[in-house]
Coordinates of C-alpha atoms in Angstrom, one line a residue:
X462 CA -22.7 25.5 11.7
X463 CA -20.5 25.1 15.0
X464 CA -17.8 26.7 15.4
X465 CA -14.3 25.6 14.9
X466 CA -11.8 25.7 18.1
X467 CA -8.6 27.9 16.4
X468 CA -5.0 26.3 17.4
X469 CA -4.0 27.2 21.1
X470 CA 0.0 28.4 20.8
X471 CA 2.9 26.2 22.9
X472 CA 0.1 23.6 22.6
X473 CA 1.9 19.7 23.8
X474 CA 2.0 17.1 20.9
X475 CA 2.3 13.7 22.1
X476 CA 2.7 10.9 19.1
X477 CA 4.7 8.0 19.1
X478 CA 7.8 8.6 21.1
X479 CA 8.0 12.3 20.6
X480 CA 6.6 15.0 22.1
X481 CA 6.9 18.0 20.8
X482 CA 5.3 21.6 21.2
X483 CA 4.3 24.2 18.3
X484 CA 4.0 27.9 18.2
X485 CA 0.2 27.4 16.2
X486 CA 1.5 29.1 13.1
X487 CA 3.1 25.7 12.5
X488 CA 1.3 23.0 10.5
X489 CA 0.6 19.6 12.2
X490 CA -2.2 16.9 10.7
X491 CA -3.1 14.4 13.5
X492 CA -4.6 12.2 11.1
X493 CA -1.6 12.0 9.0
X494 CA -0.5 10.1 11.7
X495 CA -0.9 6.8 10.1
X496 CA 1.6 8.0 7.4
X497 CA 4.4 8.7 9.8
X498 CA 3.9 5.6 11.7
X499 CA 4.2 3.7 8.3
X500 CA 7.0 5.4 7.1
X501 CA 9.1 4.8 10.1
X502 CA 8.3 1.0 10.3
X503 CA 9.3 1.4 6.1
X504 CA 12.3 3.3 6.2
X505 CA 13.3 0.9 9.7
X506 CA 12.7 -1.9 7.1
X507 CA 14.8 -0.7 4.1
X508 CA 17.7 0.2 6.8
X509 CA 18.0 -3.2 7.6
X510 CA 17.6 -4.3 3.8
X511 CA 20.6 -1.7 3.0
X512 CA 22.7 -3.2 5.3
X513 CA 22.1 -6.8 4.3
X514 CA 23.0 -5.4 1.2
X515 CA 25.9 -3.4 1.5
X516 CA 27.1 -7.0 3.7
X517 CA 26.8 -9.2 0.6
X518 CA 28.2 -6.9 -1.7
X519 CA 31.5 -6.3 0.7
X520 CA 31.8 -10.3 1.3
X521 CA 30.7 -11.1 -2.2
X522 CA 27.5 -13.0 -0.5
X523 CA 24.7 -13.9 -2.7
X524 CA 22.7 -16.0 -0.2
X525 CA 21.6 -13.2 2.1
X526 CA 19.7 -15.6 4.2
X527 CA 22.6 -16.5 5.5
X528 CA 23.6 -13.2 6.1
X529 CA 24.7 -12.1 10.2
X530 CA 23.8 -8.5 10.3
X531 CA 24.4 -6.3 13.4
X532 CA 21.3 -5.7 15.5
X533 CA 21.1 -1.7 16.2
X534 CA 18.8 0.6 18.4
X535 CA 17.0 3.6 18.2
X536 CA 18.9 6.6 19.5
X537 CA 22.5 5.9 18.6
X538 CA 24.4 7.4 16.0
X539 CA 26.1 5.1 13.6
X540 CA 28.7 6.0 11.1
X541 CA 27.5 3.8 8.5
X542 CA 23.8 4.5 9.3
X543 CA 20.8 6.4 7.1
X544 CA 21.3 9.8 6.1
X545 CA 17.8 11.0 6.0
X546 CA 16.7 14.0 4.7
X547 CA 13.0 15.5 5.7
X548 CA 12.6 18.7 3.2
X549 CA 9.2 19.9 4.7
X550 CA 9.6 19.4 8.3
X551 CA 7.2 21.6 9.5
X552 CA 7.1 21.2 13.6
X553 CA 10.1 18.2 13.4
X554 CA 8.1 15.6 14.5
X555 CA 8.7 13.2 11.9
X556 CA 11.9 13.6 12.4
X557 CA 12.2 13.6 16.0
X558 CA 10.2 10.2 16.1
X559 CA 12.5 8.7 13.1
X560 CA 15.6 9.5 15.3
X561 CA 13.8 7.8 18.5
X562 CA 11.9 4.8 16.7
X563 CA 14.2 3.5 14.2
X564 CA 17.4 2.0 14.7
X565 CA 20.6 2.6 13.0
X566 CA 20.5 6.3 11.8
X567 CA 23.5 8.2 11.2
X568 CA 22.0 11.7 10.9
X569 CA 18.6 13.8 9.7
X570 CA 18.2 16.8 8.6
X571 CA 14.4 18.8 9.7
X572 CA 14.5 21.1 6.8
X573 CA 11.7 24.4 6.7
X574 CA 11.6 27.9 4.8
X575 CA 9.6 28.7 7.7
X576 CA 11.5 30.9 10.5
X577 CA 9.2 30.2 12.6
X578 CA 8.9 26.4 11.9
X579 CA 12.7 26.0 12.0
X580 CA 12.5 27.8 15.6
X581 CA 9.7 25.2 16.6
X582 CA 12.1 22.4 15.5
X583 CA 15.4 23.9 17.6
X584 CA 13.0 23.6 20.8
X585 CA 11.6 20.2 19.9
X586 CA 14.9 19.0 19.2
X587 CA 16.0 20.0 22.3
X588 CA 13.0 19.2 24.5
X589 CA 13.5 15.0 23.1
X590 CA 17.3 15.2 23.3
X591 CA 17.8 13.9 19.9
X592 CA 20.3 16.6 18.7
X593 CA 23.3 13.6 18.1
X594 CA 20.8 12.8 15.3
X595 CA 18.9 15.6 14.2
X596 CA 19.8 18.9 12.8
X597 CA 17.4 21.9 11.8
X598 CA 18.1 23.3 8.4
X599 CA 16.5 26.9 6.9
X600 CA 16.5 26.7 3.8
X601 CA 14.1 26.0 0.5
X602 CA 14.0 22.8 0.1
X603 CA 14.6 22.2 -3.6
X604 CA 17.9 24.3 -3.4
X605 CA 19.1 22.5 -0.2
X606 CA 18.8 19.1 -2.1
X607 CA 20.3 21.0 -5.0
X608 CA 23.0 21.5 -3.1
X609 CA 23.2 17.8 -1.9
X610 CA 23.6 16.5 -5.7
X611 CA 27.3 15.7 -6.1
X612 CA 28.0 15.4 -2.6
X613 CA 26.8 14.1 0.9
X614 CA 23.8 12.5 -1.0
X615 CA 21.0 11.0 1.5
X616 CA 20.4 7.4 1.8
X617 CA 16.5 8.8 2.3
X618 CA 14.3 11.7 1.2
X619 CA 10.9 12.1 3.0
X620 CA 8.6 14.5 0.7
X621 CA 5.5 15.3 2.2
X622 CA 4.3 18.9 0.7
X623 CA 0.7 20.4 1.4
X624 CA -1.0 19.5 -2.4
X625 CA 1.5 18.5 -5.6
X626 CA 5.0 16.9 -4.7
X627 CA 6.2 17.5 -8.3
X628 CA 7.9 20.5 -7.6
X629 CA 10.9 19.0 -5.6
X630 CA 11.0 15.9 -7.7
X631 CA 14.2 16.9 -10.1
X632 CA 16.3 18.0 -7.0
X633 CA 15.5 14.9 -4.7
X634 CA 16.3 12.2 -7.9
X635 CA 19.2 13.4 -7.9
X636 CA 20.3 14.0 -4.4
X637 CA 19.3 10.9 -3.7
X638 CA 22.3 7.8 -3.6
X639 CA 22.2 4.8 -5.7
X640 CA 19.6 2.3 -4.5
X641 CA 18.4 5.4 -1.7
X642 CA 14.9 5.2 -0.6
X643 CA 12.2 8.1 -1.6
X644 CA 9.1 8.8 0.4
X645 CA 6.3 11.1 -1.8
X646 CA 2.8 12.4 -0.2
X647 CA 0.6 14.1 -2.8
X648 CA -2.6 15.3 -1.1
X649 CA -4.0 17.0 -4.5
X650 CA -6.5 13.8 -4.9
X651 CA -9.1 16.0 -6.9
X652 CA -6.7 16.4 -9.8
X653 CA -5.5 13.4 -9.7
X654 CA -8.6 11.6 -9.6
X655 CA -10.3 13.5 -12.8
X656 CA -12.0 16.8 -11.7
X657 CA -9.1 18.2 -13.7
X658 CA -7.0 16.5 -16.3
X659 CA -5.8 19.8 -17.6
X660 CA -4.4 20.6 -14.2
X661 CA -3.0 16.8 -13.6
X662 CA -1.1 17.3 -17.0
X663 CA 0.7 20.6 -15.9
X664 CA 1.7 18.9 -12.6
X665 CA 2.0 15.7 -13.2
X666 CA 2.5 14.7 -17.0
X667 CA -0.3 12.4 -17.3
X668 CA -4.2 12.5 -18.3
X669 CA -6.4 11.7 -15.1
X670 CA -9.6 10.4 -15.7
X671 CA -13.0 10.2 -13.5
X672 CA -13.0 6.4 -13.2
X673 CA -14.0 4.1 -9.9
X674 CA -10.6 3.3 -9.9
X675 CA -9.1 6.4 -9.2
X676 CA -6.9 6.0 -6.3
X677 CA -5.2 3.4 -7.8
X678 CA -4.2 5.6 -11.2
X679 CA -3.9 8.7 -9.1
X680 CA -0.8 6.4 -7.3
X681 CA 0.4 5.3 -11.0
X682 CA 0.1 8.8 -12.9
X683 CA 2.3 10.1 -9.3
X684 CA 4.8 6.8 -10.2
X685 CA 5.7 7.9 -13.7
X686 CA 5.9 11.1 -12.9
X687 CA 8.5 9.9 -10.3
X688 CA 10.1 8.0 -13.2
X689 CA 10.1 10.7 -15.8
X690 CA 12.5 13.1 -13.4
X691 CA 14.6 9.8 -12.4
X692 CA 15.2 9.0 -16.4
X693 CA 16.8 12.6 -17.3
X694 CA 19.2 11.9 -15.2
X695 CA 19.8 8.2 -15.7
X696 CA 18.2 7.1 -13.1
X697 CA 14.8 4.8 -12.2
X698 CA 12.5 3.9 -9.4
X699 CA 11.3 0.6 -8.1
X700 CA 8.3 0.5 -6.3
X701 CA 8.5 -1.2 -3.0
X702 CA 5.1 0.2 -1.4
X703 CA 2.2 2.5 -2.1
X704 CA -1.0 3.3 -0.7
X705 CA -3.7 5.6 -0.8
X706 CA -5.2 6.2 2.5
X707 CA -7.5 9.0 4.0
X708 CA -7.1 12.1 1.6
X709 CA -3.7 11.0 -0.1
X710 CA -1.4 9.3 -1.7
X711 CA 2.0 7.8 -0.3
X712 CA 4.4 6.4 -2.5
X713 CA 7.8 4.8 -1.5
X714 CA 10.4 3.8 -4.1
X715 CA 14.0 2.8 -4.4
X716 CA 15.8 5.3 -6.5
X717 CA 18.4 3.3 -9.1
X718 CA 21.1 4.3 -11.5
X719 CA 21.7 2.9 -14.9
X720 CA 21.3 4.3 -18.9
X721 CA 20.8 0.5 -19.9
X722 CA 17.6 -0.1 -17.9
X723 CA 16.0 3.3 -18.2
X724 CA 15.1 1.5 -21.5
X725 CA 12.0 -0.5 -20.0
X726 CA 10.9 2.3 -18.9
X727 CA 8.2 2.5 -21.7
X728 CA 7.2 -1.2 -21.1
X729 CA 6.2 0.0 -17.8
X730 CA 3.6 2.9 -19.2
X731 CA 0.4 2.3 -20.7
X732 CA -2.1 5.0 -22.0
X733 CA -6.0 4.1 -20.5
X734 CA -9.0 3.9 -22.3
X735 CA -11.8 4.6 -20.4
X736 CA -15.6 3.7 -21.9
X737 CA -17.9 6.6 -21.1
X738 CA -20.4 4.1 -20.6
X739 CA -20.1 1.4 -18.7
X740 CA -16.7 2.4 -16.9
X741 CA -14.7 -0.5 -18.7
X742 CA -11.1 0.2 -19.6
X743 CA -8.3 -0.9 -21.5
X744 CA -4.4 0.0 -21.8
X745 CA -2.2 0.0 -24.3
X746 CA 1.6 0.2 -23.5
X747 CA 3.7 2.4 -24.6
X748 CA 6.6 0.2 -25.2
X749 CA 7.7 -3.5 -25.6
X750 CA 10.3 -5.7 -24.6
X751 CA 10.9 -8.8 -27.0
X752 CA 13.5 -11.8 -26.6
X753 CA 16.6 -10.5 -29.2
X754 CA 15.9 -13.4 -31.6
X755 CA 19.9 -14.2 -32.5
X756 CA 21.0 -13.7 -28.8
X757 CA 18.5 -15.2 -26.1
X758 CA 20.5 -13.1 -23.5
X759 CA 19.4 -9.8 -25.0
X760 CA 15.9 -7.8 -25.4
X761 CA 14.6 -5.9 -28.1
X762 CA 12.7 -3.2 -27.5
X763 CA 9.9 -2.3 -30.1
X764 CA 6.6 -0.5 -30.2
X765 CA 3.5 -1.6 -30.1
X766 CA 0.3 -1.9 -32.3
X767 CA -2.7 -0.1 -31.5
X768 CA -4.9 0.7 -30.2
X769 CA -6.6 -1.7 -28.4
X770 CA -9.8 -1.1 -29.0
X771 CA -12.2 0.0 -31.5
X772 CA -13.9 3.1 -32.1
X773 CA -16.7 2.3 -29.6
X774 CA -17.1 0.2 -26.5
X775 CA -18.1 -3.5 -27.9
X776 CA -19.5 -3.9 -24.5
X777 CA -21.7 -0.9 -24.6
X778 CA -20.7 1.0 -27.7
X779 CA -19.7 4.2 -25.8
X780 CA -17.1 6.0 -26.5
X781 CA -13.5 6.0 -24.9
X782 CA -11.9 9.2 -23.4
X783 CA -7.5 8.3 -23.6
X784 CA -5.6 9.1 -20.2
X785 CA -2.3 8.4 -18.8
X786 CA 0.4 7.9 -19.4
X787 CA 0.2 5.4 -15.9
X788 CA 2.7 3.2 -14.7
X789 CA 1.4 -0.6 -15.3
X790 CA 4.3 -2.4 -13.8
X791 CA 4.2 -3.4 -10.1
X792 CA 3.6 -1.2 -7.4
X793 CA 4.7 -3.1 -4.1
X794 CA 7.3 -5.5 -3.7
X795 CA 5.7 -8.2 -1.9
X796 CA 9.0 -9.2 0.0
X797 CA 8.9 -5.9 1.3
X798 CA 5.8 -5.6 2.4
X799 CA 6.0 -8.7 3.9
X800 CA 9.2 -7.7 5.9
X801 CA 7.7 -4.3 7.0
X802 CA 4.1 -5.8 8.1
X803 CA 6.0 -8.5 10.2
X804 CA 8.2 -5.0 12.1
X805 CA 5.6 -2.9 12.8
X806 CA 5.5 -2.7 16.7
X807 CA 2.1 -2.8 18.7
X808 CA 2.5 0.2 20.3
X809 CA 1.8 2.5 17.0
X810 CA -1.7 4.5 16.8
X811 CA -2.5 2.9 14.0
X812 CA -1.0 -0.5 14.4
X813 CA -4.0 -2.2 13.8
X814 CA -5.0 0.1 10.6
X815 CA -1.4 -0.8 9.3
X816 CA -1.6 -4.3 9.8
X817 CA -5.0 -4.6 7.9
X818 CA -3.9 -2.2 5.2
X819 CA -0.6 -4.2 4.6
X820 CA -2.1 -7.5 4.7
X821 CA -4.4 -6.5 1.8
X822 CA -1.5 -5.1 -0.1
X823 CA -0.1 -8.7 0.0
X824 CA -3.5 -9.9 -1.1
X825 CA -3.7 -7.6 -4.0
X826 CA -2.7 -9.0 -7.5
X827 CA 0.8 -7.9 -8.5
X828 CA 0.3 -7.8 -12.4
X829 CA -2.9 -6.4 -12.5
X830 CA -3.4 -2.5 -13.1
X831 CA -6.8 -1.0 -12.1
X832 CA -9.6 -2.5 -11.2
X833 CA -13.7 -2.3 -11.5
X834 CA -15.6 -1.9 -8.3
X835 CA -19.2 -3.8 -7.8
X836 CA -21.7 -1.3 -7.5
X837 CA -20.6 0.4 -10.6
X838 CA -21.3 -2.7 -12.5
X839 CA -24.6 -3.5 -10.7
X840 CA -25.5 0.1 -11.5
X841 CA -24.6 0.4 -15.1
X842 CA -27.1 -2.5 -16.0
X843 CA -29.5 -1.7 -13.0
X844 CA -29.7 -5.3 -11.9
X845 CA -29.6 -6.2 -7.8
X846 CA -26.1 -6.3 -6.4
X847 CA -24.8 -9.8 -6.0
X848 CA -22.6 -10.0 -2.7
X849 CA -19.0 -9.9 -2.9
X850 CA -18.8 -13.3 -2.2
X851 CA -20.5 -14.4 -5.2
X852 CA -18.9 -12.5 -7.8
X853 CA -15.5 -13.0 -6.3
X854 CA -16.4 -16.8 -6.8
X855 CA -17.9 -16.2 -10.4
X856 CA -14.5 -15.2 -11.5
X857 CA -12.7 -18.1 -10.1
X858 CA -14.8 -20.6 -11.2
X859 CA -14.1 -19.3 -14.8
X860 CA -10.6 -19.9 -13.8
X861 CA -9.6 -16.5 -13.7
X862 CA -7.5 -14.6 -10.5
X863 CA -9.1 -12.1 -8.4
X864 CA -8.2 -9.7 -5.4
X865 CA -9.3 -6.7 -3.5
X866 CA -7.4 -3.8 -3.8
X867 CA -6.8 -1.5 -0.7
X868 CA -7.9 1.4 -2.6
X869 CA -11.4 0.5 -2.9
X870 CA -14.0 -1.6 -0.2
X871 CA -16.2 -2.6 -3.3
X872 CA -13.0 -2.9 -5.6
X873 CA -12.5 -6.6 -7.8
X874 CA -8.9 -6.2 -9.4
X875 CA -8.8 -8.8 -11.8
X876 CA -7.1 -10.2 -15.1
X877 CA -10.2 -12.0 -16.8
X878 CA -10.8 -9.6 -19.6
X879 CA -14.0 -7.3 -19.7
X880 CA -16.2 -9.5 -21.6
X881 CA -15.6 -12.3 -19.5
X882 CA -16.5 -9.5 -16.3
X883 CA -20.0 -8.3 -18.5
X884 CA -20.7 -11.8 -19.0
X885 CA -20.7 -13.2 -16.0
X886 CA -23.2 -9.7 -15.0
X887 CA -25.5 -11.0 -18.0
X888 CA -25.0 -14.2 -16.0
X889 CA -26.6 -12.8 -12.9
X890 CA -28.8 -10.6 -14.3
X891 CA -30.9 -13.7 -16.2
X892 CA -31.0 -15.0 -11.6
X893 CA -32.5 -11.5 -11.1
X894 CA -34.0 -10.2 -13.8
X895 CA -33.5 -6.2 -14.4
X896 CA -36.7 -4.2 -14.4
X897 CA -37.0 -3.1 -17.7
X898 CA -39.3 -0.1 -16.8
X899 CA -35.2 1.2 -15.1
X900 CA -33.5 0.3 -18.4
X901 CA -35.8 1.5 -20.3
X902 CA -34.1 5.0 -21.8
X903 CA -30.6 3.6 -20.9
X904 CA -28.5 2.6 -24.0
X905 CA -25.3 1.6 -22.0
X906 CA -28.0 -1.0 -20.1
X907 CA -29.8 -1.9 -23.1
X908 CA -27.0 -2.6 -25.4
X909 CA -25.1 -4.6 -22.5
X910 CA -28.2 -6.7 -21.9
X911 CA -28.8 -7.5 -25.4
X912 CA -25.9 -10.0 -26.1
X913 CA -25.9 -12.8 -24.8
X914 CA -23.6 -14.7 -22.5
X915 CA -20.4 -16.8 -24.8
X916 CA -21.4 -19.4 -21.8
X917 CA -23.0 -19.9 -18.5
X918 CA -21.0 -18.9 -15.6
X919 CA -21.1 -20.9 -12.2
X920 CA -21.6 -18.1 -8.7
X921 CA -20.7 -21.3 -6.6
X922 CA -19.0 -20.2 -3.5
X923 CA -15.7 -20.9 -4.3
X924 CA -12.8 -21.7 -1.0
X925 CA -10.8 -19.0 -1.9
X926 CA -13.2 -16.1 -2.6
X927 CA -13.5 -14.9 1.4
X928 CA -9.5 -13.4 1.3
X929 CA -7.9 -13.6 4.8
X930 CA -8.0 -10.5 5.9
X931 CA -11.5 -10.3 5.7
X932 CA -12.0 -13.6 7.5
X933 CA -9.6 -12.0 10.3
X934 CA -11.7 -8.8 10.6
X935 CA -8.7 -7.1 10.0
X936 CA -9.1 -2.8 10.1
X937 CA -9.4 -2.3 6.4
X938 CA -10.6 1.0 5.3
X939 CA -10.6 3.8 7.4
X940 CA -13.4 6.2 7.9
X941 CA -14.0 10.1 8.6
X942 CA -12.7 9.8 12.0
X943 CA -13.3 14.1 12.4
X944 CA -15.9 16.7 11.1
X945 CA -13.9 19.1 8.4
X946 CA -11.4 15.7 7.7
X947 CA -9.4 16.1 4.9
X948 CA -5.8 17.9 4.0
X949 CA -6.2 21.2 5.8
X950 CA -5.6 24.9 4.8
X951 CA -2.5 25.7 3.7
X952 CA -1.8 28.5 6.4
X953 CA -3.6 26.9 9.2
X954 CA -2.1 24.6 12.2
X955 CA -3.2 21.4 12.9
X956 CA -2.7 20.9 16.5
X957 CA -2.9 18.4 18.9
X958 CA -6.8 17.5 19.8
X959 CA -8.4 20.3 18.4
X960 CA -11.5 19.5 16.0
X961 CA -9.6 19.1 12.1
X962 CA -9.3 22.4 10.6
X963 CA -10.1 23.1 6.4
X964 CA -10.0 26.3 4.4
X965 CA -14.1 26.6 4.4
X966 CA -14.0 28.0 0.5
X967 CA -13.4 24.3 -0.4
X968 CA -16.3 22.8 2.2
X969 CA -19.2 21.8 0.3
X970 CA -19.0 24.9 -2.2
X971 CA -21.6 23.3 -4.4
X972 CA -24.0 22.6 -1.8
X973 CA -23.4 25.7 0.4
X974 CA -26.4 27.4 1.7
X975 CA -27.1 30.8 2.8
X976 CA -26.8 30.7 6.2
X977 CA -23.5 29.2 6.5
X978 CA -21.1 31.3 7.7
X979 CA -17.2 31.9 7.2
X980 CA -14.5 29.8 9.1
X981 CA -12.1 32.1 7.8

């Protein structure tokens, strides 16, 4: 195995407009580098959406078309600017490259418990003269937004913690102002995406469950659990962008206030039932919300009847294992989205990853929870994988939506119901008949293939099943870009072009042979 280069101290760390230098105790991720260039065209967005805001509500100005709002620059201090607040600052680059790439910041605090990181920050702050704007802090981060909760509450909170985020969750809901904006990495994707349900429960609340559409609920279970601290206190979040890209999840949500509609919050949680079998699910929510029927102004909120499924799988007749709760309600705003693809500026690392990413965001079904991917429904009945193309086409000639999701290269988010989905695979298998020599001990397979379709389905190529961003070759998914990729060890540096360092105990432990040796 080759060896891996270890950090090089007061090593140069050119990204964006920064540069900044570490000690090489200090952690730095170059491939998170995506998420910062993201999160500064985001929080440059919602800047610009708070003051239209803040406009209308001053003049009394519904129309916000028509609003005039100041143009501002990078650099400057502004009284009525963000007050942002980075609680894991590590080196300061974020930071540092908020205060030089977005415009119309009033201050940001780099907060560490690391001595040494905070000293790194001093010296970057310094070295990119950004100290009208940025100020170090040393202090754990959970008390220091404690100690924001009554007062000098931030417009923005950045959380991006090495692993599980739910530890500073109570303290930034509440430090947070009305309408603020809250930016959440979680980086723990094996717990959230089933190798541990126990584990996702203690952190998180929720059930995970091994399912192809993993990413996606490992973004929902991290949305309620954003909810859950948000609703102690009064408080709830709106979604306004989320992704899952490389090895994590970012999240970015507006942070609201009022008892009154902390009340949908159960109509926006569903349990999941996931068949063992052939990977179908189900959800059943956990509230409702029901025209009041003597006042058509007012909602009642009721519970539902359930569950929505029977014993077994009438697919496949597995059984279901429950999970969740997840948050089913939307996770972008596709306003938003819109406003930050149409800002991001060319010169970014990862412009051309963010513009594909974003522009299948916008393609992506906004009332549609999860999805099913192709090769797992190909696989289950061992039949030949139809192209994309064609199944995409299938389901709109039945009159049915369907999308990719980000998430996923082979996903098909969808609201045609399952049998309509296992249909229109019976469908293709009858084209390309299944060898039934492969089926042959498989019951999931078996049972599947003996009902028969309700009716035949057309795989026409339909107009719209090629989305846009696939016909524009857009930068889609992203792939390993280094060898030992992935979220790093918690007490190494990541720094500038040196190969990607991991804690070795978590590389290929289950494949490990004798002759590899330690990287510790």
């Amino acid at each position: 195995m080759d060896e891996v280069e270890e950090p090089k101290p007061d090593q140069e760390i050119l990204e964006g407009r920064a540069k900044v230098r570490t000690s090489g105790k200090v952690f730095y991720n170059p491939v998170q580098e995506f998420n910062r260039d993201l999160s500064i065209i985001a929080i440059a967005t919602f800047a610009k959406l708070l003051r239209q805001e803040r406009h209308a509500k001053n003049k009394q100005i519904s129309d916000e078309d028509n609003l005039v709002v100041d143009i501002r620059s990078p650099g400057i201090k502004y009284d009525d600017g963000l007050c942002i607040l980075e609680a894991l600052s590590a080196t300061g680059l974020r930071s540092i490259r908020y205060a030089k790439e977005i415009p119309g910041i009033n201050n940001i605090i780099a907060n560490d418990i690391s001595k040494e990181a905070v000293n790194d920050i001093n010296n970057n702050i310094a070295s990119n003269n950004v100290e009208n704007l940025v100020t170090s802090s040393h202090n754990d981060a959970t008390m220091l937004m404690y100690q924001h909760r009554r007062e000098k509450q931030f417009d923005v909170i950045d959380l991006d913690p090495y692993g599980c985020p739910s530890i500073f969750l109570d303290s930034a809901v509440q430090s947070i102002k009305k309408g603020g904006l809250l930016l959440v990495t979680a980086t723990d994707m094996a717990v959230l995406a089933g190798n541990s349900p126990e584990t996702c429960y203690v952190k998180y609340g929720a059930i995970s469950l091994k399912m192809k559409c993993c990413h996606e609920m490992a973004i929902r279970i991290l949305l309620q659990c954003i909810e859950a601290h948000a609703n102690r206190y009064s408080r709830y979040i709106e979604p306004i962008l989320c992704v899952s890209a490389d090895f994590y999840i970012r999240v970015f949500v507006r942070v609201h206030s009022g008892a009154a509609k902390c009340k949908n919050t159960t109509s926006k949680l569903s349990h999941v039932y996931h068949c063992t079998g052939c990977d179908g699910f189900e959800l059943q929510p956990l509230g409702m919300r029901k025209p009041h029927q003597k006042n058509n102004n007012l909602v009642k909120f009721c519970l539902p009847t359930g569950p929505p499924v029977t014993r077994n799988c009438q697919q496949c007749g597995s059984p279901y294992h429950i999970g969740g709760p997840i948050w089913t309600a939307p996770i972008h705003s596709p306003d938003f989205v819109k406003q930050v693809l149409e800002a991001a500026p060319p010169y970014l690392g990862t412009f051309k990853r963010i513009r594909g990413i974003l522009s299948m965001v916008l393609e992506e079904l906004v009332d549609v929870p999860l999805y099913y991917t192709l090769d797992r429904l190909s696989n289950t009945i061992k039949v030949e994988n139809p192209s994309m193309l064609t199944i995409r086409s299938a389901i709109l000639n039945a009159g049915y939506q369907v999308s990719y999701t980000h998430t996923h290269k082979n996903s098909i988010k969808t609201n045609a119901p399952a049998h309509v989905i296992w249909d229109i695979m019976r469908c293709w298998e009858k084209l390309h008949p299944t060898s039934q020599k492969s089926i042959a001990n498989n019951k999931v397979a078996t049972t599947i293939l003996e009902k028969s379709p309700e009716k035949e389905y057309s795989f026409e190529l339909h107009p719209a099943a090629n989305p846009a961003s696939k016909q524009k070759g857009l930068v889609r998914f992203q792939q390993n870009p280094l060898r030992f990729w992935g979220p790093g060890s918690r007490a190494q540096a990541m720094v500038g072009q040196n190969p990607m360092l991991k804690s070795h105990k978590n590389q290929g432990k289950r494949k490990r042979t004798d002759d590899s040796e330690s990287l510790e």
